[in-house]
Coordinates of C-alpha atoms and ligand atoms in Angstrom, one line a residue:
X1 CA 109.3 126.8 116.1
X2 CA 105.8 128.0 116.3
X3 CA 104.2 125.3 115.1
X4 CA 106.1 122.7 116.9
X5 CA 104.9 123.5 120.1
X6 CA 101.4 122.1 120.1
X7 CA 103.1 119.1 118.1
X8 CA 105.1 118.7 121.3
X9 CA 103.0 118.9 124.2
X10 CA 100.9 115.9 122.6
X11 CA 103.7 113.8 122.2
X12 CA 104.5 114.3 126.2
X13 CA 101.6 114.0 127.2
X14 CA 101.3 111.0 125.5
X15 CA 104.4 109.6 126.7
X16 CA 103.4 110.6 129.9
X17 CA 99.9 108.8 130.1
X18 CA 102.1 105.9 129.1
X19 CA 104.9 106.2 131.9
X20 CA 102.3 106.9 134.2
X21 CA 99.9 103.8 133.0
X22 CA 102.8 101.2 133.3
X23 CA 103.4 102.5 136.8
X24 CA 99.9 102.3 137.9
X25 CA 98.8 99.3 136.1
X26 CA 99.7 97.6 139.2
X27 CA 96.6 99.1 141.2
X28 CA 93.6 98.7 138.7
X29 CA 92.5 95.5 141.8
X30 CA 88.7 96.1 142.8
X31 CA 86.9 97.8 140.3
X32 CA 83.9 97.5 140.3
X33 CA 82.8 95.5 137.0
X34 CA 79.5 97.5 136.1
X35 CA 80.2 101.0 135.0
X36 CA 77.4 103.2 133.8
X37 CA 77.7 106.5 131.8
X38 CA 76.0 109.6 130.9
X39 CA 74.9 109.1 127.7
X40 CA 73.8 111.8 124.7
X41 CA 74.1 111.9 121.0
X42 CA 73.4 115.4 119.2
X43 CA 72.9 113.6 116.0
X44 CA 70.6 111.1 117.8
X45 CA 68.0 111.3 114.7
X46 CA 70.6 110.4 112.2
X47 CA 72.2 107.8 114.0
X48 CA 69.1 106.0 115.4
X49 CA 70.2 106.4 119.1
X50 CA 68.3 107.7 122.2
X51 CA 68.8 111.4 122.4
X52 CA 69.7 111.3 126.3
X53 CA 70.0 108.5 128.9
X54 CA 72.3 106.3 130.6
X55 CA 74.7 103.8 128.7
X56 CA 75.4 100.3 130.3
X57 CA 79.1 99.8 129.3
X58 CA 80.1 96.6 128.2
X59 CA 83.7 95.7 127.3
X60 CA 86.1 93.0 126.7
X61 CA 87.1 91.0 130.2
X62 CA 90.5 92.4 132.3
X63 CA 89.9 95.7 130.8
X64 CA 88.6 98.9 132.3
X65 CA 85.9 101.0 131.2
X66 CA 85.8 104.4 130.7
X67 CA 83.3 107.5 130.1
X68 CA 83.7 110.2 127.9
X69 CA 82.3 113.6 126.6
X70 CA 83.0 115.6 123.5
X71 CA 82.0 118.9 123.2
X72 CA 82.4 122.8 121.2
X73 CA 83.2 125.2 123.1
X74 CA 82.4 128.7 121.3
X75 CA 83.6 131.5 123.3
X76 CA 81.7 130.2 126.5
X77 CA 78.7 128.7 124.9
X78 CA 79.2 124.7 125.5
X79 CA 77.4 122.8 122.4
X80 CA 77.9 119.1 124.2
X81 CA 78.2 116.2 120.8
X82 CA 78.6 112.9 122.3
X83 CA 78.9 111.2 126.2
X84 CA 79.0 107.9 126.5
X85 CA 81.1 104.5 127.6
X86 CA 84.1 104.4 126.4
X87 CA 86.4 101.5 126.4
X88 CA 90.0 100.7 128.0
X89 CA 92.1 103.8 127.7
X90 CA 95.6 104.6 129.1
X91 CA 94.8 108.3 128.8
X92 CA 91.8 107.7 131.2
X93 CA 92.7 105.9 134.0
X94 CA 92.4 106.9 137.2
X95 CA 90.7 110.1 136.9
X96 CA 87.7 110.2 138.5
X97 CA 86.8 113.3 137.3
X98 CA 86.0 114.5 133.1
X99 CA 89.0 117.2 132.2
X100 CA 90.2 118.5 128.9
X101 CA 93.5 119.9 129.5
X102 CA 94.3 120.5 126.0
X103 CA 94.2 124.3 124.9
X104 CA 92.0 125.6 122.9
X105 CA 91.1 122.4 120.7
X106 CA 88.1 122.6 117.8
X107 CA 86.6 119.8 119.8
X108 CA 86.9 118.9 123.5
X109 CA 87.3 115.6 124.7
X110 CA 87.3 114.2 128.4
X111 CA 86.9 110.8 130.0
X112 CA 87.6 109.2 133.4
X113 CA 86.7 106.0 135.4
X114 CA 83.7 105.9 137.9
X115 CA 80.0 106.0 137.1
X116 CA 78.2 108.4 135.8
X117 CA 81.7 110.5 135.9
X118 CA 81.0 112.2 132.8
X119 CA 78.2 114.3 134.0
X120 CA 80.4 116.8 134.9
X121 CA 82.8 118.7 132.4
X122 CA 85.5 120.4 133.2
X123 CA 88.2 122.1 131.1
X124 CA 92.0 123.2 132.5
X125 CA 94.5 123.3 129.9
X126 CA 97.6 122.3 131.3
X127 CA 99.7 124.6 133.4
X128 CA 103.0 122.7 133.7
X129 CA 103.3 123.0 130.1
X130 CA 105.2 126.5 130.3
X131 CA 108.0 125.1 131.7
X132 CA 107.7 122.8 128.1
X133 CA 107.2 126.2 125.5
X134 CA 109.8 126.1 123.3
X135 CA 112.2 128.9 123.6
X136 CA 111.4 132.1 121.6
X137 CA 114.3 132.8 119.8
X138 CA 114.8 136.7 118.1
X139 CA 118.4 137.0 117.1
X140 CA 119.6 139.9 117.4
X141 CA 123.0 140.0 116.2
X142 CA 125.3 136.8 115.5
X143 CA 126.8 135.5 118.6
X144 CA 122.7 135.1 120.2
X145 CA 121.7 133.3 116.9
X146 CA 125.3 131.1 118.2
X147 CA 124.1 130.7 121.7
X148 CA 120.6 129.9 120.9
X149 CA 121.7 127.3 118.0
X150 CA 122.2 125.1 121.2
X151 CA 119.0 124.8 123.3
X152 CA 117.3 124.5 119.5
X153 CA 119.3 121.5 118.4
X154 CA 118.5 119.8 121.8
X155 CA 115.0 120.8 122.0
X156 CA 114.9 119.5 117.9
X157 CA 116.4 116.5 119.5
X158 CA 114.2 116.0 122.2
X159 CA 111.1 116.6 119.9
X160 CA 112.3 114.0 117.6
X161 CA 112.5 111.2 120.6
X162 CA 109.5 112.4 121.7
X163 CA 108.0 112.0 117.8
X164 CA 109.6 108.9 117.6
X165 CA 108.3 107.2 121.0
X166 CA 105.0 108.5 120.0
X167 CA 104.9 106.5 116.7
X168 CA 106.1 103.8 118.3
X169 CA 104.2 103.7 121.4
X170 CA 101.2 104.2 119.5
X171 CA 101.8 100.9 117.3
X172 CA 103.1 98.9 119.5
X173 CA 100.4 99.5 122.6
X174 CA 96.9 100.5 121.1
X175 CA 94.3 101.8 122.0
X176 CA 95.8 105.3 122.3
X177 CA 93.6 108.1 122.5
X178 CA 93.6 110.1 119.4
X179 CA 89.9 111.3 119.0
X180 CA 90.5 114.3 120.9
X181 CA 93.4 115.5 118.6
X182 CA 92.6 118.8 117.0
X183 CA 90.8 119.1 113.6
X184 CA 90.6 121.9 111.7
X185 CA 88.4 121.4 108.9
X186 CA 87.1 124.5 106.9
X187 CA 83.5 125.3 107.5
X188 CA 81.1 123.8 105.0
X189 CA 83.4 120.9 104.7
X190 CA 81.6 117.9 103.7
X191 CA 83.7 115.9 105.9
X192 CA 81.9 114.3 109.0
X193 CA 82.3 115.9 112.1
X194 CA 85.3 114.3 114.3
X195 CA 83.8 110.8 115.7
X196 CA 85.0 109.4 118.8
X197 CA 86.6 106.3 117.8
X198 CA 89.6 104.1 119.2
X199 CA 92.0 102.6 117.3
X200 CA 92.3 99.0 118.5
X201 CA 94.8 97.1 116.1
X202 CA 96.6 97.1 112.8
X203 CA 94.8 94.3 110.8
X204 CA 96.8 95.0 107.4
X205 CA 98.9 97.2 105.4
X206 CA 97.9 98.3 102.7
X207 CA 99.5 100.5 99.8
X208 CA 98.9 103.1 101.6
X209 CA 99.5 102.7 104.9
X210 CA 97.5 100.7 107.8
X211 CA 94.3 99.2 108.1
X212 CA 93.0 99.2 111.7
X213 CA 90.7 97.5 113.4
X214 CA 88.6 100.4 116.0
X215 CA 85.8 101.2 117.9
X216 CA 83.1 103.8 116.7
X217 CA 81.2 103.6 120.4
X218 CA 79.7 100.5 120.5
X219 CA 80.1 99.6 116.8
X220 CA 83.7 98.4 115.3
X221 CA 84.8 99.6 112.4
X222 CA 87.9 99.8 110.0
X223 CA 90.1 102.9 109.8
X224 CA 92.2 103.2 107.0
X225 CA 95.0 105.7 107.4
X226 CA 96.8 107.6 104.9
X227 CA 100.2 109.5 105.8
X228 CA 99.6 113.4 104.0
X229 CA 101.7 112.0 101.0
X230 CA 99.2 110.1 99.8
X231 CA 96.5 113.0 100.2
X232 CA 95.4 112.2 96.9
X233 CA 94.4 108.5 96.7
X234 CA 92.5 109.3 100.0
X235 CA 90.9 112.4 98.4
X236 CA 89.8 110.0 95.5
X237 CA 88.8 107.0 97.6
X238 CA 86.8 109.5 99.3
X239 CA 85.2 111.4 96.6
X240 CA 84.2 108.4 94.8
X241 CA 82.2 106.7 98.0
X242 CA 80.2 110.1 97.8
X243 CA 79.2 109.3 94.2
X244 CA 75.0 108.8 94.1
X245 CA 74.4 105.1 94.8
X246 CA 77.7 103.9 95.7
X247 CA 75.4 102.3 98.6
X248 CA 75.2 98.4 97.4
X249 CA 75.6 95.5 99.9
X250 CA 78.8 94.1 97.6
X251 CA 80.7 97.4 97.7
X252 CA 82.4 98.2 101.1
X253 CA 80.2 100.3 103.3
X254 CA 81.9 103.7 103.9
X255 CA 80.8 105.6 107.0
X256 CA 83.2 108.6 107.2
X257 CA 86.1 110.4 106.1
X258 CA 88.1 112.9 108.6
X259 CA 91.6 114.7 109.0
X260 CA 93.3 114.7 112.3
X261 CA 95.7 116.2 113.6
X262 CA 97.4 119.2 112.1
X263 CA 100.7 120.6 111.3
X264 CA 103.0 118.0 109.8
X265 CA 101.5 115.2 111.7
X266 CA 98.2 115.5 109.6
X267 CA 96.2 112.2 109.3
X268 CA 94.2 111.2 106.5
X269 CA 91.5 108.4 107.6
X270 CA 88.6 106.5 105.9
X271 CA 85.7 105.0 108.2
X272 CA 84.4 101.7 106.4
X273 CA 82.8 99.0 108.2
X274 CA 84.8 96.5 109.1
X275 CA 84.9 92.8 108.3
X276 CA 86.8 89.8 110.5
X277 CA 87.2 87.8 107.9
X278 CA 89.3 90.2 106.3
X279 CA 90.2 90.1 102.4
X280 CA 90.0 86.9 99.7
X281 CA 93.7 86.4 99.6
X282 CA 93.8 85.6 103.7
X283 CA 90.9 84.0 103.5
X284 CA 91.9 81.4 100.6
X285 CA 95.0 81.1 102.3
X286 CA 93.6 79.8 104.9
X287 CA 90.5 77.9 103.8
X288 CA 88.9 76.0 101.0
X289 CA 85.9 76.1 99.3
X290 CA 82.5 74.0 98.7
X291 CA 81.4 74.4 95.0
X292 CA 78.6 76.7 96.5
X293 CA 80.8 78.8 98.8
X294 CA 82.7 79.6 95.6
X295 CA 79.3 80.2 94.1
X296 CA 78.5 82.7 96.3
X297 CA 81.4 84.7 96.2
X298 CA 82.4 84.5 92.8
X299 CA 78.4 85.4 92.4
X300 CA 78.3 88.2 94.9
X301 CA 81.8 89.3 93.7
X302 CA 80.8 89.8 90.0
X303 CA 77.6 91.5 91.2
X304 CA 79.9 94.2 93.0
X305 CA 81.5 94.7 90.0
X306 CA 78.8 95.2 88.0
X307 CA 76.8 97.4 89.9
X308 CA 80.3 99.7 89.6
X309 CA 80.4 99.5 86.1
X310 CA 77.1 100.2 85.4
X311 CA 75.5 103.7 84.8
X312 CA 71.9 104.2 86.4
X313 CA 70.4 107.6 85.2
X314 CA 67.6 107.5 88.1
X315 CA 68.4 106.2 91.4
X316 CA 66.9 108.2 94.7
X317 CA 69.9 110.1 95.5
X318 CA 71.1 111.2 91.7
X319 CA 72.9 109.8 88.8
X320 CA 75.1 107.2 89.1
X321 CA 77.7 107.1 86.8
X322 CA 79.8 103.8 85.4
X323 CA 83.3 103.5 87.3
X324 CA 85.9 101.8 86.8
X325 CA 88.0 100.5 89.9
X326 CA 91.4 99.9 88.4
X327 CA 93.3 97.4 91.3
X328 CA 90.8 94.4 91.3
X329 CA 92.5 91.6 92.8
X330 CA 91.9 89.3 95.9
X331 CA 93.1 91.2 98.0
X332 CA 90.6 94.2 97.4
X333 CA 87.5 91.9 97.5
X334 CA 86.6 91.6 101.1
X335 CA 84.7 88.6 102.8
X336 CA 81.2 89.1 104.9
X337 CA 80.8 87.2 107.7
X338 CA 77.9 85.1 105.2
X339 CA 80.4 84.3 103.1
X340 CA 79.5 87.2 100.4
X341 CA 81.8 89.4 99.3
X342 CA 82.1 93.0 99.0
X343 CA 84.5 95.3 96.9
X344 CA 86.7 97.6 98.5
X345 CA 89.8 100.3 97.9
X346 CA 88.3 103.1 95.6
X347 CA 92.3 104.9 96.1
X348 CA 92.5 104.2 92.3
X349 CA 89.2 104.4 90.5
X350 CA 87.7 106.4 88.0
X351 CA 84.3 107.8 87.4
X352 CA 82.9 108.7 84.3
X353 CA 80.3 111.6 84.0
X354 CA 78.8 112.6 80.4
X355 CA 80.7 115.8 79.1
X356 CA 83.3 115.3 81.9
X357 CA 86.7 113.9 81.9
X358 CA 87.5 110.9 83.6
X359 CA 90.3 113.8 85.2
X360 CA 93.9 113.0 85.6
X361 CA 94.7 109.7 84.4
X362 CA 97.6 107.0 84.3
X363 CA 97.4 104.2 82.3
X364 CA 99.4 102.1 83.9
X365 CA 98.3 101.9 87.5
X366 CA 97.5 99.2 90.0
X367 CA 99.1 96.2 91.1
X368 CA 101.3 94.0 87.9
X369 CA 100.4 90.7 88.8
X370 CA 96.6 91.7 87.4
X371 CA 97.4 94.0 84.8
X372 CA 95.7 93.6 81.7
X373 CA 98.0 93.2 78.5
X374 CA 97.6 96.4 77.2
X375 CA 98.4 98.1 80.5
X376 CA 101.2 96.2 80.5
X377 CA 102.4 97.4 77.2
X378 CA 101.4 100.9 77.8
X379 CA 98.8 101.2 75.2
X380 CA 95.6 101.8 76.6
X381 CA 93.2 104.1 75.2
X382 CA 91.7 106.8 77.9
X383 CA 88.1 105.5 76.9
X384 CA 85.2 104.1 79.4
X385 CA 85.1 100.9 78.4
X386 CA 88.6 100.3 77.9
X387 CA 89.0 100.4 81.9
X388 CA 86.0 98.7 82.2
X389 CA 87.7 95.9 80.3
X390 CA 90.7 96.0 82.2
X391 CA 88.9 95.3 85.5
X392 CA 87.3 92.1 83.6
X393 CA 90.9 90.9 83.0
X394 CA 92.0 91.2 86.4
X395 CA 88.3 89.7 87.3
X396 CA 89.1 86.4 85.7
X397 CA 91.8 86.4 87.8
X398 CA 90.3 86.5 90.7
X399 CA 87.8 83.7 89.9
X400 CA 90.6 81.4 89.1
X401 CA 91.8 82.1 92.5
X402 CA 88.2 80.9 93.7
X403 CA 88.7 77.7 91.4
X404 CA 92.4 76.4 92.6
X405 CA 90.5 76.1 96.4
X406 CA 87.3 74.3 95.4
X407 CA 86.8 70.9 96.7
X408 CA 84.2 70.3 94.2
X409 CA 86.4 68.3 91.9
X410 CA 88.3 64.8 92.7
X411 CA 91.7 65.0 94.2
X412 CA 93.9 67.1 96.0
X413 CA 93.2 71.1 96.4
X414 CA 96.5 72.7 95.6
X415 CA 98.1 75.1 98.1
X416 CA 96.7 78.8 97.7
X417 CA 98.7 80.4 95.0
X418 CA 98.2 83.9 93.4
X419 CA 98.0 84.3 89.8
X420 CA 100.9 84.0 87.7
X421 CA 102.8 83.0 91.0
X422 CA 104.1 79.7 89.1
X423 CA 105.0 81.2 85.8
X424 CA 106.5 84.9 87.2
X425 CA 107.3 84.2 91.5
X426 CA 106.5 86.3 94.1
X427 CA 107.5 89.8 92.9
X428 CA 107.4 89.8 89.5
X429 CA 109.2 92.6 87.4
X430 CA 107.4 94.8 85.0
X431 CA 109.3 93.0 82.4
X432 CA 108.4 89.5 83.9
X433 CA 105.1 90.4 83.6
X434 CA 105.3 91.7 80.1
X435 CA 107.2 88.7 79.2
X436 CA 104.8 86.2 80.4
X437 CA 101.0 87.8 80.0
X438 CA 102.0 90.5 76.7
X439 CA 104.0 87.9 74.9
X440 CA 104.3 84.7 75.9
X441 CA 100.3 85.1 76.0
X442 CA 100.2 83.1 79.1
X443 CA 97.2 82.6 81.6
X444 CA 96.8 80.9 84.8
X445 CA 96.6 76.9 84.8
X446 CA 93.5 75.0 84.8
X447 CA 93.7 71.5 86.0
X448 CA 92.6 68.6 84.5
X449 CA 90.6 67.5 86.9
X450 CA 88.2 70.8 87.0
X451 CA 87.0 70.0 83.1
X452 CA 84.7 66.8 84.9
X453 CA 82.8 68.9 87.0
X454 CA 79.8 71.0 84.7
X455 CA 80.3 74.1 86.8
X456 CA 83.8 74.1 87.0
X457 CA 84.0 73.9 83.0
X458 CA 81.8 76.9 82.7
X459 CA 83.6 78.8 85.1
X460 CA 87.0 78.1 83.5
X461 CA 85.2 79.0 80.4
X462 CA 84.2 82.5 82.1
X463 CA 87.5 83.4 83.3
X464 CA 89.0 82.6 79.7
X465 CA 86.3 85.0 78.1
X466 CA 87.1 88.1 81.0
X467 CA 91.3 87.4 80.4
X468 CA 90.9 87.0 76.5
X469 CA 94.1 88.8 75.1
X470 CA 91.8 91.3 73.0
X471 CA 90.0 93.6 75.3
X472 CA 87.3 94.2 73.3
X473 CA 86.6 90.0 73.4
X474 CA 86.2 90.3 77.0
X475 CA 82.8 90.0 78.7
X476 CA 81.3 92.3 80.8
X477 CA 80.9 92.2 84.3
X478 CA 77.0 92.2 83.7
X479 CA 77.4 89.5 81.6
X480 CA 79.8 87.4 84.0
X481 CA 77.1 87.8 86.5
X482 CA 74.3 86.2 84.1
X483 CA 76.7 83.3 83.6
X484 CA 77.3 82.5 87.1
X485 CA 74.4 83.0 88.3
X486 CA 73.1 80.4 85.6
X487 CA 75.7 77.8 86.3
X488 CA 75.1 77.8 89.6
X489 CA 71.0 77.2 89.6
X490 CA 72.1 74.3 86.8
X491 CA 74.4 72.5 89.0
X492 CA 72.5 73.2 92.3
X493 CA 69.9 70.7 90.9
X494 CA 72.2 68.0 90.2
X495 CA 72.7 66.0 93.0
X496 CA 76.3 64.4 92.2
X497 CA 78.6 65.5 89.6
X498 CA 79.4 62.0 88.4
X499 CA 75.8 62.9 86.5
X500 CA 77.3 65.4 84.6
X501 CA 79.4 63.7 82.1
X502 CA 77.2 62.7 79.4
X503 CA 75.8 66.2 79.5
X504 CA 75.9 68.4 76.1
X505 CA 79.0 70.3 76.3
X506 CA 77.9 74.1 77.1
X507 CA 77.7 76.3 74.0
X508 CA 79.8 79.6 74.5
X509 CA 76.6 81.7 74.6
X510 CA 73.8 80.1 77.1
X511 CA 70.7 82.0 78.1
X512 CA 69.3 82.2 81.8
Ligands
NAG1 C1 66.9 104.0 124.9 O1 66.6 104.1 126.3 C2 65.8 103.0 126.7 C3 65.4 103.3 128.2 O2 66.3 104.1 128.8 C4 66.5 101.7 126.6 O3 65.7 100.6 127.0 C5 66.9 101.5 125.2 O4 67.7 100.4 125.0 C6 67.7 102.7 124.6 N1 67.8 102.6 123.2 C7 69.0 102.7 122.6 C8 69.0 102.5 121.1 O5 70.0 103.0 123.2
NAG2 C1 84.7 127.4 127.5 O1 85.5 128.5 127.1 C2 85.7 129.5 128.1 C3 86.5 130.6 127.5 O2 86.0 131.0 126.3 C4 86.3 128.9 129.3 O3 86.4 129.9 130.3 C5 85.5 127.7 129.9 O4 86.1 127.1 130.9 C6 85.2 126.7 128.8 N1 84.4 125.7 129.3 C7 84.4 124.4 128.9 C8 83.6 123.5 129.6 O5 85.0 124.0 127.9

């Protein structure tokens, strides 16, 4: 009972800045369309912002602006973090003056309408919620524990509804507020301190839960959030981004890592940045490719994936060691707005340190339609390069994907199709899989058609050396790159592929 009283009040409140929105929404007429804001950042130096000023807010037309403050308040001392503009927000509207009414949170937040209205802060916890306190129940003897079984099971009730409109509320009318929630992180957590950031709309779902798209201040950005069950891939995802030179511009850029919430409504969310375009899978979907577009990304891909599997002894910040990511596929390769690609969803991988265990290990992990052989059969050996190879399988996968949307070659581009969709449907078994990759021996299709064009036969030469049925046959990502990279300059210079045919057929091994 104790710890569902917080949980409770939130969930009103919410559902009360919701009713109380939807009423009101009929009065927002006259704003004024400029709104100005106090603005500070504590971690100015870090973050490359004035220390002090005044923010211009700019937002998205037909919606209001906002300001807001966050601060610490340690037994009377205020320690302000942030003020600023903040955009369209149920929980703000129409207050024309900055209050935290939660109690006691680790961080205060406030905002309201109205220039320069976060000057001022204010905090008043919310009276009205004693008449909301759960009932303290001491039973005394039987017939009270019978009495109060009563008010419980209603109030359990009413908690549940109140849960349940929350949940729904929140996904079906974002941007809730939910940077002010409570976090309780233990000191000398290397977890960033609580951002301010607004979670504006579910782009995908992911193993793991949702993908949102949000707003870090001005910047946008991708939350990924993981119910507590899945504490673990988060915890992983996490811990390898803070590896020593994860930082490469084809690995997804990872700003931040944070709990909210607390009690049993704990939140687990990564902070990447966030990309429109969204992953390879949509994007091939939807679009097809110029022999150079696939260039780039199969190009920019492989270079992500070789910068992961590599170990560099000496960068700036440390040691980086080789890592294996374990769930390649299209739909973890994400697309820059250029067109390059970068890697992302670390909730899998696997770093290996000299003397140290890879740690707790599965072999047979990540997504069936791009699992090697030998994962499929179970027999994997718990060795470096054995992962390493079974990202290169799944790798030549991908890069066929790249290949069935090229317009580079004569005739029709066929309909976007992932691997093995034609020989094992949409939702392939384990056994399907087995059946089809461990002993049929079967690979995707090449068409006829993509032997004419030089670069297309290399490439289809490439993928057959990452999928090769031996792992120990298969190239390396390094080496993938040093193909690609060479086929492309090649066929850049030639100005039509009908100059291609009488050619020398490539030998297996070309240099640069
Ligand atoms: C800092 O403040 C100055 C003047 O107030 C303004 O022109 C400038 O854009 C601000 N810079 C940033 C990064 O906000
Ligand atoms: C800070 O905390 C004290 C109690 O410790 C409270 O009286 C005061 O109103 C708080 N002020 C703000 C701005 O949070």
């Amino acid at each position: 009972m104790e710890k569902s009283g917080p949980k409770m009040r939130t969930d009103t409140k919410l559902v009360w800045a919701i009713l109380l929105a939807s009423c009101s929404s009929g009065a927002i007429v006259g704003r004024s369309e400029m709104q100005e804001c106090v603005f500070y950042n504590m971690n100015w130096k870090r973050d490359g912002t004035n220390h002090s000023g005044v923010e211009l807010c700019s937002g998205e037309n037909e919606k209001r602006l906002h300001c807001f403050s966050t601060w610490k308040n340690r037994s009377g001392s205020i320690e302000m973090l942030k003020q600023g503009c903040w955009l369209d927000d149920v929980n703000c509207y129409d207050s024309n003056e900055c209050v935290e009414r939660k109690e006691n949170p680790d961080v205060f937040f406030c905002c309201c309408e109205g220039n320069m209205c976060n000057g001022k802060i204010h905090y008043n916890p919310e009276a009205v919620q004693s008449t909301l306190k759960p009932v303290v129940v001491k039973p005394e003897t039987f017939p009270t524990l019978l009495y109060s079984l009563l008010p419980i099971s209603a109030l359990a009730l009413l908690l549940l509804l109140s849960f349940w409109m929350y949940r729904h509320l929140r996904l079906s009318y974002p941007p809730l507020l939910l940077a002010s929630q409570e976090c309780s992180l233990g000191s000398g957590s290397p977890l960033l301190a609580q951002k301010p950031i607004q979670l504006m709309e579910c782009k995908a779902r992911g193993r793991f839960g949702c993908v949102w798209r949000a707003q870090l201040l001005s910047q946008t950005v991708a939350v990924k959030i993981f119910p507590i069950q899945n504490k673990q891939s988060w915890q992983n995802e996490y811990e390898i981004y803070n590896v020593s030179g994860m930082k490469h511009e084809n690995i997804l850029h990872f700003i931040g890592a944070e709990k909210r919430g607390n009690g049993v409504d704990v939140e687990l969310w990564l902070i990447t940045a966030y990309h429109e375009k969204g992953s390879l899978t949509d994007f091939l979907k939807a679009h097809v490719l110029s022999w150079n577009e696939l260039c780039v990304m199969a190009q920019t891909f492989v270079r992500g994936l070789a910068y992961l599997h590599e170990d560099i002894p000496n960068m700036k910040d440390g040691h980086k060691p080789a890592i294996a990511h374990r769930d390649i596929k299209s739909k973890n390769v994400l697309l820059k707005s250029d067109l390059t690609v970068c890697i992302a969803d670390f909730g899998l991988a696997l770093k290996f340190e000299a003397g140290r265990s890879a740690g707790d290990t599965h072999g047979q992990v990540g997504t069936r339609r791009y699992m090697a052989p030998e994962v499929l059969e179970g027999a994997i050996s718990f060795q470096r390069d054995a992962f390493l190879r079974i990202d290169m399988y799944a790798a030549g996968l991908v890069l066929w994907e790249l290949a069935t949307r090229c317009t580079a070659v004569d005739g029709l581009v066929d309909e976007f199709c992932l691997p093995f969709e034609e020989e094992a449907g949409l939702h392939p078994s384990m056994e399907d899989m087995q059946d089809v990759v461990v002993h049929k021996k079967l690979r995707p299709a090449f068409r006829e058609q993509w032997f004419k064009h030089t670069g297309m036969f290399l490439l289809c030469e490439t993928m057959e050396d990452c999928w090769d049925q031996e792992a120990e046959a298969r190239l390396s990502a390094g080496c993938v790159l040093e193909r690609i990279t060479s086929l492309q300059r090649s066929t850049s210079l030639l100005v039509s592929p009908h100059l291609l045919s009488n050619l020398t057929p490539p030998s297996k091994e070309f240099s640069l």
